[in-house]
Amino acid sequence: MSSRHETNSPDQTEAIAAELAARLAAGDVVLVEGELGTGKTTFVRGACRALGVEGVVTSPTFTIGQRYPAIVPVSHLDLYRVADLGEEDPDLLDDYLGPDRIAFVEWPHSAVTAIAGLSHVAARVMIEHGGGDRRVLTIEAA
Ligand code: ADP
Ligand code: MG
């Protein structure tokens, strides 16, 4: 099942993420793809808010991920700098994925197999620039 959405502001992108978040359960992971600046982190922020995460939601910079407390704990990974997870520590993802958490992964391509081994890939989100503040989101639900 695939849906396409056009947004014209960060708020609209966050609102679409909140709708998706309402359908997630512990053990789910959402892969978030798209070029730099398309709004992957904005999308994750909207989803995190809807899941009850308080405080700042930004892309992790010095680690591969953040863990946010919430009723169902939430993880937020950014694997931009991970070229090939097989060459890094294979246990790297264990702290962030698994049956008791909901997770979002920006730049998941280098680790899709490992991710799918730890959590249920509930959706794939692809975001494209549409000029100015316009973005096109495609959500493929599993
Ligand atoms: P990424 O994580 O993909 O690099 P960010 O979410 O960090 O992207 O940044 C997206 C930037 O684009 C932010 O500065 C945000 O305010 C801006 N922006 C403008 N229009 C939109 C939109 N429709 N949806 C999401 N972000 C938008
Ligand atoms: Mg980002």
CSV table of C-alpha atoms and ligand atoms in Angstrom, one decimal:
chain,number,residue,atom,x,y,z
A,1,MET,CA,0.0,0.0,0.0
A,2,SER,CA,1.5,3.3,-1.1
A,3,SER,CA,0.3,6.9,-0.6
A,4,ARG,CA,1.5,10.2,-2.0
A,5,HIS,CA,1.3,13.5,-0.2
A,6,GLU,CA,2.4,17.0,-1.1
A,7,THR,CA,3.3,19.4,1.7
A,8,ASN,CA,4.1,23.1,1.6
A,9,SER,CA,5.6,23.6,5.1
A,10,PRO,CA,7.5,21.8,7.8
A,11,ASP,CA,4.2,21.8,9.9
A,12,GLN,CA,2.4,19.9,7.1
A,13,THR,CA,5.2,17.4,6.9
A,14,GLU,CA,5.1,16.9,10.7
A,15,ALA,CA,1.3,16.4,10.5
A,16,ILE,CA,1.6,13.6,7.9
A,17,ALA,CA,4.2,12.0,10.1
A,18,ALA,CA,1.9,12.2,13.1
A,19,GLU,CA,-0.8,10.3,11.2
A,20,LEU,CA,1.7,7.5,10.4
A,21,ALA,CA,2.9,7.5,14.0
A,22,ALA,CA,-0.7,6.8,15.2
A,23,ARG,CA,-0.5,3.5,13.4
A,24,LEU,CA,2.8,2.3,14.8
A,25,ALA,CA,3.4,-0.2,17.6
A,26,ALA,CA,6.4,-1.3,19.6
A,27,GLY,CA,8.8,-3.3,17.4
A,28,ASP,CA,8.1,-1.2,14.3
A,29,VAL,CA,10.7,0.7,12.4
A,30,VAL,CA,10.2,3.4,9.7
A,31,LEU,CA,12.8,3.9,7.0
A,32,VAL,CA,13.1,7.6,6.0
A,33,GLU,CA,14.8,8.3,2.7
A,34,GLY,CA,15.5,11.4,0.7
A,35,GLU,CA,18.3,13.9,-0.1
A,36,LEU,CA,19.8,16.3,2.4
A,37,GLY,CA,17.3,19.0,3.4
A,38,THR,CA,14.2,17.3,2.1
A,39,GLY,CA,12.8,17.0,5.6
A,40,LYS,CA,13.6,13.6,7.0
A,41,THR,CA,14.4,14.9,10.4
A,42,THR,CA,11.3,17.2,10.3
A,43,PHE,CA,9.2,14.1,9.5
A,44,VAL,CA,10.8,12.2,12.4
A,45,ARG,CA,10.2,15.1,14.7
A,46,GLY,CA,6.5,15.2,13.9
A,47,ALA,CA,6.2,11.5,14.5
A,48,CYS,CA,8.1,11.7,17.8
A,49,ARG,CA,5.9,14.5,19.0
A,50,ALA,CA,2.8,12.4,18.3
A,51,LEU,CA,4.4,9.5,20.2
A,52,GLY,CA,4.8,11.7,23.3
A,53,VAL,CA,8.5,12.5,22.9
A,54,GLU,CA,9.3,15.8,24.6
A,55,GLY,CA,12.4,18.0,24.1
A,56,VAL,CA,14.6,18.5,21.1
A,57,VAL,CA,14.5,16.1,18.2
A,58,THR,CA,17.4,16.7,15.9
A,59,SER,CA,19.5,14.5,13.7
A,60,PRO,CA,22.1,12.7,15.8
A,61,THR,CA,25.5,14.1,14.9
A,62,PHE,CA,28.2,12.4,17.0
A,63,THR,CA,26.5,9.0,17.4
A,64,ILE,CA,24.4,7.0,15.0
A,65,GLY,CA,21.3,7.5,17.0
A,66,GLN,CA,19.3,9.0,19.9
A,67,ARG,CA,17.0,7.2,22.3
A,68,TYR,CA,14.0,9.2,23.5
A,69,PRO,CA,11.9,8.2,26.5
A,70,ALA,CA,8.1,7.9,25.9
A,71,ILE,CA,5.4,5.5,26.8
A,72,VAL,CA,6.8,3.3,24.0
A,73,PRO,CA,10.4,4.4,23.8
A,74,VAL,CA,11.5,5.9,20.5
A,75,SER,CA,14.8,5.6,18.7
A,76,HIS,CA,16.0,8.0,15.9
A,77,LEU,CA,18.9,6.9,13.8
A,78,ASP,CA,20.9,8.7,11.1
A,79,LEU,CA,23.2,6.3,9.2
A,80,TYR,CA,24.4,9.0,6.7
A,81,ARG,CA,28.0,8.3,7.8
A,82,VAL,CA,27.7,4.6,7.9
A,83,ALA,CA,29.0,3.3,4.6
A,84,ASP,CA,28.5,-0.4,5.2
A,85,LEU,CA,27.3,-1.7,8.5
A,86,GLY,CA,28.9,-5.1,7.8
A,87,GLU,CA,32.3,-3.4,8.1
A,88,GLU,CA,31.3,-1.6,11.3
A,89,ASP,CA,30.3,-3.2,14.6
A,90,PRO,CA,27.3,-5.4,13.7
A,91,ASP,CA,25.9,-4.9,17.2
A,92,LEU,CA,25.8,-1.1,16.7
A,93,LEU,CA,22.0,-1.2,16.0
A,94,ASP,CA,21.1,-3.4,19.0
A,95,ASP,CA,20.6,-0.4,21.4
A,96,TYR,CA,18.2,1.3,19.1
A,97,LEU,CA,16.0,-1.4,17.5
A,98,GLY,CA,14.0,-4.3,18.8
A,99,PRO,CA,10.6,-5.4,20.0
A,100,ASP,CA,10.0,-2.8,22.8
A,101,ARG,CA,10.7,0.3,20.8
A,102,ILE,CA,9.5,2.3,17.8
A,103,ALA,CA,12.3,3.5,15.6
A,104,PHE,CA,13.0,5.9,12.7
A,105,VAL,CA,16.0,5.6,10.5
A,106,GLU,CA,17.3,8.3,8.2
A,107,TRP,CA,19.7,7.1,5.4
A,108,PRO,CA,18.9,3.4,6.1
A,109,HIS,CA,20.3,2.0,2.8
A,110,SER,CA,23.6,0.7,4.2
A,111,ALA,CA,21.8,-1.4,6.9
A,112,VAL,CA,18.4,-2.4,5.6
A,113,THR,CA,19.0,-6.1,6.1
A,114,ALA,CA,20.3,-5.6,9.7
A,115,ILE,CA,17.5,-3.3,10.5
A,116,ALA,CA,14.9,-5.7,9.2
A,117,GLY,CA,16.5,-8.4,11.4
A,118,LEU,CA,15.9,-6.5,14.6
A,119,SER,CA,12.6,-4.6,14.0
A,120,HIS,CA,9.5,-4.9,11.8
A,121,VAL,CA,9.8,-2.5,8.8
A,122,ALA,CA,6.3,-1.0,9.1
A,123,ALA,CA,6.8,1.7,6.5
A,124,ARG,CA,9.2,3.3,4.0
A,125,VAL,CA,9.0,7.1,3.6
A,126,MET,CA,10.6,8.8,0.6
A,127,ILE,CA,10.7,12.6,0.5
A,128,GLU,CA,11.6,14.6,-2.6
A,129,HIS,CA,12.2,18.3,-3.1
A,130,GLY,CA,9.4,20.0,-5.1
A,131,GLY,CA,10.9,23.5,-5.3
A,132,GLY,CA,10.8,26.1,-2.5
A,133,ASP,CA,9.0,24.7,0.5
A,134,ARG,CA,7.2,22.1,-1.5
A,135,ARG,CA,7.9,18.4,-0.7
A,136,VAL,CA,6.5,15.2,-2.1
A,137,LEU,CA,6.2,12.3,0.3
A,138,THR,CA,5.6,8.8,-0.7
A,139,ILE,CA,4.7,6.4,2.1
A,140,GLU,CA,4.9,2.7,1.4
A,141,ALA,CA,3.3,0.8,4.3
A,142,ALA,CA,4.2,-2.8,4.8
B,1,ADP,P1,16.9,16.2,6.3
B,1,ADP,O1,16.8,15.5,7.6
B,1,ADP,O2,16.2,15.5,5.2
B,1,ADP,O3,18.3,16.7,5.9
B,1,ADP,P2,15.7,18.5,7.7
B,1,ADP,O4,14.3,18.0,8.2
B,1,ADP,O5,16.8,18.5,8.7
B,1,ADP,O6,16.1,17.6,6.4
B,1,ADP,O7,15.6,19.9,7.1
B,1,ADP,C1,14.5,20.2,6.2
B,1,ADP,C2,14.6,21.7,6.0
B,1,ADP,O8,13.6,22.1,5.0
B,1,ADP,C3,14.2,22.5,7.3
B,1,ADP,O9,14.9,23.6,7.4
B,1,ADP,C4,12.7,22.8,7.1
B,1,ADP,O10,12.3,23.9,7.8
B,1,ADP,C5,12.7,23.1,5.6
B,1,ADP,N1,11.4,22.8,5.0
B,1,ADP,C6,10.8,23.7,4.1
B,1,ADP,N2,9.6,23.2,3.7
B,1,ADP,C7,9.5,22.0,4.2
B,1,ADP,C8,8.5,21.0,4.1
B,1,ADP,N3,7.4,21.1,3.3
B,1,ADP,N4,8.6,19.8,4.8
B,1,ADP,C9,9.7,19.7,5.5
B,1,ADP,N5,10.7,20.6,5.7
B,1,ADP,C10,10.6,21.7,5.0
B,2,MG,MG,18.3,14.7,8.9
